[in-house]
mmCIF file of C-alpha atoms in Angstrom:
data_model
loop_
_atom_site.group_PDB
_atom_site.id
_atom_site.type_symbol
_atom_site.label_atom_id
_atom_site.label_comp_id
_atom_site.label_asym_id
_atom_site.label_seq_id
_atom_site.Cartn_x
_atom_site.Cartn_y
_atom_site.Cartn_z
ATOM 1 C CA UNK N 209 0.000 0.000 0.000
ATOM 2 C CA UNK N 210 1.453 3.356 -1.001
ATOM 3 C CA UNK N 211 1.992 5.877 1.765
ATOM 4 C CA UNK N 212 0.926 9.501 1.951
ATOM 5 C CA UNK N 213 2.394 11.386 -0.993
ATOM 6 C CA UNK N 214 3.067 15.108 -0.925
ATOM 7 C CA UNK N 215 4.141 17.180 -3.898
ATOM 8 C CA UNK N 216 6.258 19.041 -4.536
ATOM 9 C CA UNK N 217 9.012 18.152 -2.088
ATOM 10 C CA UNK N 218 10.588 21.598 -2.202
ATOM 11 C CA UNK N 219 9.287 25.010 -3.219
ATOM 12 C CA UNK N 220 10.872 28.421 -3.386
ATOM 13 C CA UNK N 221 8.599 31.432 -3.702
ATOM 14 C CA UNK N 222 8.844 35.158 -3.190
ATOM 15 C CA UNK N 223 6.783 37.359 -0.925
ATOM 16 C CA UNK N 224 3.340 38.167 -2.261
ATOM 17 C CA UNK N 225 3.074 35.084 -4.443
ATOM 18 C CA UNK N 226 0.670 32.252 -3.832
ATOM 19 C CA UNK N 227 1.353 28.541 -3.625
ATOM 20 C CA UNK N 228 -0.603 25.298 -3.840
ATOM 21 C CA UNK N 229 0.551 22.121 -2.149
ATOM 22 C CA UNK N 230 -0.842 18.694 -2.897
ATOM 23 C CA UNK N 231 -1.430 15.623 -0.761
ATOM 24 C CA UNK N 232 -2.549 12.151 -1.809
ATOM 25 C CA UNK N 233 -3.652 10.093 1.203
ATOM 26 C CA UNK N 234 -3.336 6.373 1.646
ATOM 27 C CA UNK N 235 -5.912 4.563 -0.438
ATOM 28 C CA UNK N 236 -9.161 4.241 1.500
ATOM 29 C CA UNK N 237 -8.367 7.023 3.938
ATOM 30 C CA UNK N 238 -11.006 9.723 4.053
ATOM 31 C CA UNK N 239 -9.502 12.129 6.560
ATOM 32 C CA UNK N 240 -6.661 14.480 5.627
ATOM 33 C CA UNK N 241 -5.026 16.912 8.044
ATOM 34 C CA UNK N 242 -2.449 19.612 7.391
ATOM 35 C CA UNK N 243 0.245 20.819 9.792
ATOM 36 C CA UNK N 244 2.848 23.545 9.626
ATOM 37 C CA UNK N 245 6.205 22.671 11.179
ATOM 38 C CA UNK N 246 8.739 25.344 12.094
ATOM 39 C CA UNK N 247 11.764 25.192 14.420
ATOM 40 C CA UNK N 248 10.302 27.814 16.720
ATOM 41 C CA UNK N 249 6.646 26.809 16.875
ATOM 42 C CA UNK N 250 6.841 23.075 16.364
ATOM 43 C CA UNK N 251 3.794 21.470 14.751
ATOM 44 C CA UNK N 252 0.791 23.728 14.324
ATOM 45 C CA UNK N 253 -2.526 22.359 13.125
ATOM 46 C CA UNK N 254 -3.916 24.050 10.020
ATOM 47 C CA UNK N 255 -7.089 22.150 9.147
ATOM 48 C CA UNK N 256 -8.645 18.770 8.617
ATOM 49 C CA UNK N 257 -10.889 17.562 5.821
ATOM 50 C CA UNK N 258 -13.168 14.569 5.891
ATOM 51 C CA UNK N 259 -15.268 13.506 2.923
ATOM 52 C CA UNK N 260 -14.680 16.857 1.180
ATOM 53 C CA UNK N 261 -15.790 18.900 4.196
ATOM 54 C CA UNK N 262 -13.600 20.905 6.521
ATOM 55 C CA UNK N 263 -14.117 19.334 9.934
ATOM 56 C CA UNK N 264 -11.555 21.228 12.006
ATOM 57 C CA UNK N 265 -9.624 24.439 11.627
ATOM 58 C CA UNK N 266 -6.606 25.809 13.464
ATOM 59 C CA UNK N 267 -5.726 29.414 14.246
ATOM 60 C CA UNK N 268 -4.256 30.515 10.957
ATOM 61 C CA UNK N 269 -5.234 33.573 8.909
ATOM 62 C CA UNK N 270 -7.588 33.313 5.968
ATOM 63 C CA UNK N 271 -4.613 33.332 3.576
ATOM 64 C CA UNK N 272 -4.359 29.631 4.360
ATOM 65 C CA UNK N 273 -7.066 27.554 2.752
ATOM 66 C CA UNK N 274 -7.608 24.021 1.656
ATOM 67 C CA UNK N 275 -9.940 21.661 -0.060
ATOM 68 C CA UNK N 276 -10.513 17.976 -0.534
ATOM 69 C CA UNK N 277 -11.645 16.219 -3.652
ATOM 70 C CA UNK N 278 -13.993 13.273 -4.068
ATOM 71 C CA UNK N 279 -11.013 10.885 -4.300
ATOM 72 C CA UNK N 280 -9.799 12.222 -0.904
ATOM 73 C CA UNK N 281 -6.812 14.006 -2.399
ATOM 74 C CA UNK N 282 -6.288 17.372 -0.759
ATOM 75 C CA UNK N 283 -4.727 20.671 -1.680
ATOM 76 C CA UNK N 284 -3.579 23.498 0.505
ATOM 77 C CA UNK N 285 -3.253 27.037 -0.782
ATOM 78 C CA UNK N 286 -1.426 29.973 0.735
ATOM 79 C CA UNK N 287 -2.006 33.371 -0.825
ATOM 80 C CA UNK N 288 0.050 36.543 -0.456
ATOM 81 C CA UNK N 289 3.038 34.698 0.963
ATOM 82 C CA UNK N 290 5.002 36.188 3.832
ATOM 83 C CA UNK N 291 8.527 35.420 4.980
ATOM 84 C CA UNK N 292 7.097 33.797 8.098
ATOM 85 C CA UNK N 293 5.281 31.207 6.006
ATOM 86 C CA UNK N 294 8.582 29.446 5.367
ATOM 87 C CA UNK N 295 8.085 26.028 6.920
ATOM 88 C CA UNK N 296 7.706 22.331 6.363
ATOM 89 C CA UNK N 297 4.060 21.589 5.564
ATOM 90 C CA UNK N 298 3.000 18.110 6.552
ATOM 91 C CA UNK N 299 -0.069 16.241 5.453
ATOM 92 C CA UNK N 300 -1.469 13.294 7.364
ATOM 93 C CA UNK N 301 -4.246 10.867 6.576
ATOM 94 C CA UNK N 302 -6.321 8.436 8.589
ATOM 95 C CA UNK N 303 -9.116 6.022 7.847
ATOM 96 C CA UNK N 304 -11.321 7.373 10.606
ATOM 97 C CA UNK N 305 -13.393 4.279 9.942
ATOM 98 C CA UNK N 306 -14.284 3.860 13.584
ATOM 99 C CA UNK N 307 -14.178 7.505 14.536
ATOM 100 C CA UNK N 308 -11.946 6.486 17.413
ATOM 101 C CA UNK N 309 -9.998 9.122 19.291
ATOM 102 C CA UNK N 310 -6.940 6.881 19.198
ATOM 103 C CA UNK N 311 -6.956 6.806 15.416
ATOM 104 C CA UNK N 312 -3.458 6.640 13.981
ATOM 105 C CA UNK N 313 -2.252 9.370 11.638
ATOM 106 C CA UNK N 314 0.001 8.524 8.694
ATOM 107 C CA UNK N 315 2.232 11.402 7.651
ATOM 108 C CA UNK N 316 3.804 12.307 4.358
ATOM 109 C CA UNK N 317 7.390 13.536 4.092
ATOM 110 C CA UNK N 318 6.210 17.101 3.702
ATOM 111 C CA UNK N 319 6.716 20.047 1.371
ATOM 112 C CA UNK N 320 9.526 22.388 2.366
ATOM 113 C CA UNK N 321 8.430 25.908 1.458
ATOM 114 C CA UNK N 322 10.928 28.741 1.422
ATOM 115 C CA UNK N 323 9.679 32.292 0.984
ATOM 116 C CA UNK N 324 12.305 34.818 -0.097
ATOM 117 C CA UNK S 277 -6.959 24.987 25.949
ATOM 118 C CA UNK S 278 -5.397 21.578 25.617
ATOM 119 C CA UNK S 279 -1.621 21.551 25.481
ATOM 120 C CA UNK S 280 1.449 19.324 25.659
ATOM 121 C CA UNK S 281 4.744 20.260 27.262
ATOM 122 C CA UNK S 282 7.909 18.358 26.426
ATOM 123 C CA UNK S 283 11.368 18.599 27.899
ATOM 124 C CA UNK S 284 13.617 20.996 26.048
ATOM 125 C CA UNK S 285 16.203 19.532 23.748
ATOM 126 C CA UNK S 286 18.464 18.763 22.224
ATOM 127 C CA UNK S 287 19.341 15.614 24.115
ATOM 128 C CA UNK S 288 22.648 13.887 23.413
ATOM 129 C CA UNK S 289 23.383 10.429 24.798
ATOM 130 C CA UNK S 290 25.945 7.732 24.295
ATOM 131 C CA UNK S 291 24.920 4.439 22.756
ATOM 132 C CA UNK S 292 23.377 2.008 25.292
ATOM 133 C CA UNK S 293 22.462 4.803 27.700
ATOM 134 C CA UNK S 294 19.045 5.013 29.356
ATOM 135 C CA UNK S 295 16.638 7.489 27.813
ATOM 136 C CA UNK S 296 13.825 9.502 29.355
ATOM 137 C CA UNK S 297 11.977 12.260 27.532
ATOM 138 C CA UNK S 298 9.459 13.987 29.754
ATOM 139 C CA UNK S 299 5.977 14.875 28.580
ATOM 140 C CA UNK S 300 3.131 16.415 30.539
ATOM 141 C CA UNK S 301 -0.250 17.507 29.309
ATOM 142 C CA UNK S 302 -3.155 19.770 30.106
ATOM 143 C CA UNK S 303 -6.576 18.683 28.934
ATOM 144 C CA UNK S 304 -10.194 19.309 29.828
ATOM 145 C CA UNK S 305 -11.116 15.637 29.538
ATOM 146 C CA UNK S 306 -9.422 12.278 29.224
ATOM 147 C CA UNK S 307 -7.277 12.315 26.125
ATOM 148 C CA UNK S 308 -5.557 9.599 24.189
ATOM 149 C CA UNK S 309 -1.783 10.086 24.300
ATOM 150 C CA UNK S 310 0.788 9.418 21.608
ATOM 151 C CA UNK S 311 4.482 9.515 20.875
ATOM 152 C CA UNK S 312 5.459 10.198 17.280
ATOM 153 C CA UNK S 313 8.998 10.066 15.876
ATOM 154 C CA UNK S 314 10.447 11.985 12.946
ATOM 155 C CA UNK S 315 13.621 10.683 11.331
ATOM 156 C CA UNK S 316 15.713 13.085 9.247
ATOM 157 C CA UNK S 317 14.030 14.039 5.997
ATOM 158 C CA UNK S 318 10.856 12.125 6.761
ATOM 159 C CA UNK S 319 7.371 12.717 8.068
ATOM 160 C CA UNK S 320 6.193 11.639 11.500
ATOM 161 C CA UNK S 321 5.532 8.021 12.407
ATOM 162 C CA UNK S 322 3.480 6.772 15.305
ATOM 163 C CA UNK S 323 5.804 5.193 17.863
ATOM 164 C CA UNK S 324 3.326 4.209 20.572
ATOM 165 C CA UNK S 325 0.044 5.224 22.154
ATOM 166 C CA UNK S 326 -2.120 4.822 25.240
ATOM 167 C CA UNK S 327 -5.815 5.492 25.484
ATOM 168 C CA UNK S 328 -6.590 5.426 29.199
ATOM 169 C CA UNK S 329 -5.023 5.854 32.609
ATOM 170 C CA UNK S 330 -2.369 3.295 33.581
ATOM 171 C CA UNK S 331 -2.129 1.981 30.013
ATOM 172 C CA UNK S 332 1.420 1.332 28.858
ATOM 173 C CA UNK S 333 2.294 1.813 25.208
ATOM 174 C CA UNK S 334 5.384 0.072 23.874
ATOM 175 C CA UNK S 335 7.183 -0.374 20.578
ATOM 176 C CA UNK S 336 10.783 -0.952 19.410
ATOM 177 C CA UNK S 337 12.030 -1.015 23.008
ATOM 178 C CA UNK S 338 10.364 2.306 23.863
ATOM 179 C CA UNK S 339 7.732 2.529 26.588
ATOM 180 C CA UNK S 340 5.437 5.180 28.031
ATOM 181 C CA UNK S 341 2.814 4.913 30.769
ATOM 182 C CA UNK S 342 -0.310 7.082 30.907
ATOM 183 C CA UNK S 343 -0.247 8.658 34.382
ATOM 184 C CA UNK S 344 -3.475 10.489 35.100
ATOM 185 C CA UNK S 345 -2.456 11.612 38.577
ATOM 186 C CA UNK S 346 0.620 13.432 37.278
ATOM 187 C CA UNK S 347 -0.813 14.136 33.784
ATOM 188 C CA UNK S 348 2.316 12.669 32.268
ATOM 189 C CA UNK S 349 3.365 10.316 29.488
ATOM 190 C CA UNK S 350 7.150 10.087 29.711
ATOM 191 C CA UNK S 351 9.011 8.178 27.014
ATOM 192 C CA UNK S 352 11.691 5.703 28.123
ATOM 193 C CA UNK S 353 14.101 3.258 26.559
ATOM 194 C CA UNK S 354 16.581 1.134 28.424
ATOM 195 C CA UNK S 355 19.412 1.107 25.895
ATOM 196 C CA UNK S 356 19.448 3.547 22.999
ATOM 197 C CA UNK S 357 21.056 2.972 19.627
ATOM 198 C CA UNK S 358 22.487 5.352 17.042
ATOM 199 C CA UNK S 359 19.472 4.581 14.854
ATOM 200 C CA UNK S 360 17.196 6.131 17.524
ATOM 201 C CA UNK S 361 18.518 9.589 16.645
ATOM 202 C CA UNK S 362 15.439 11.556 15.623
ATOM 203 C CA UNK S 363 12.947 14.159 16.836
ATOM 204 C CA UNK S 364 10.311 12.839 19.247
ATOM 205 C CA UNK S 365 6.883 14.437 19.623
ATOM 206 C CA UNK S 366 4.404 13.869 22.400
ATOM 207 C CA UNK S 367 0.778 14.455 21.410
ATOM 208 C CA UNK S 368 -2.781 14.203 22.668
ATOM 209 C CA UNK S 369 -6.202 13.843 21.135
ATOM 210 C CA UNK S 370 -9.270 14.546 23.196
ATOM 211 C CA UNK S 371 -12.104 13.155 21.164
ATOM 212 C CA UNK S 372 -13.121 11.834 17.795
ATOM 213 C CA UNK S 373 -13.366 15.116 15.941
ATOM 214 C CA UNK S 374 -10.599 16.944 17.723
ATOM 215 C CA UNK S 375 -7.221 17.658 16.213
ATOM 216 C CA UNK S 376 -3.996 16.039 17.369
ATOM 217 C CA UNK S 377 -2.145 18.528 19.597
ATOM 218 C CA UNK S 378 1.638 18.180 19.586
ATOM 219 C CA UNK S 379 4.409 19.217 21.906
ATOM 220 C CA UNK S 380 7.317 21.164 20.449
ATOM 221 C CA UNK S 381 9.456 18.082 19.918
ATOM 222 C CA UNK S 382 12.701 16.870 21.447
ATOM 223 C CA UNK S 383 15.711 16.258 19.234
ATOM 224 C CA UNK S 384 17.652 13.185 20.322
ATOM 225 C CA UNK S 385 21.177 12.448 19.126
ATOM 226 C CA UNK S 386 22.918 9.186 20.025
ATOM 227 C CA UNK S 387 26.681 9.081 19.655
ATOM 228 C CA UNK S 388 28.580 5.797 19.218
#
């Protein structure tokens, strides 16, 4: 079974641009979550999608948005990039088949975004 | 709100040393607790978990016990190896539709 796939692996953008990151979950997984990882803040939750609906949202500005398609693939978009958006963006999927609170998350290797 | 506090890193140990990484949590209910590990250049992997008080999670020689009275979930390993060098994250999840809340991570380096 293929793991969680994130593309691209690396991105370099300049301030003011926008960027779209992609995540393909493990086959059969319906829940996709996005996290921002920085050395100073650690892992910060962005949002979670389940069956094409946003189920949870973290405390990020509206410049950060996402969506999920019918095949469970997800995209994350950041508009008007700022220097502080430089981070590793991680996507995680889970089956959520039982809705259990001990559901295991499977993470991708992330997209390293650098904003210059 | 719910939060996780981990011991500050980085932690450097010699091979075969005993490891403890402290983790305490604050939560309004009874969360499930997790340890995730991130090897260089990779995403996070679940290392172990515990879902209720006094449960012990274990995997690959690592152990952690869910202590409700001290709100802790410390990670331990009796004899570390160079291959254990990674960043370790403690995390909690309160309920089905809640997000996973992570600590800031502890970087562990094992020297031969």
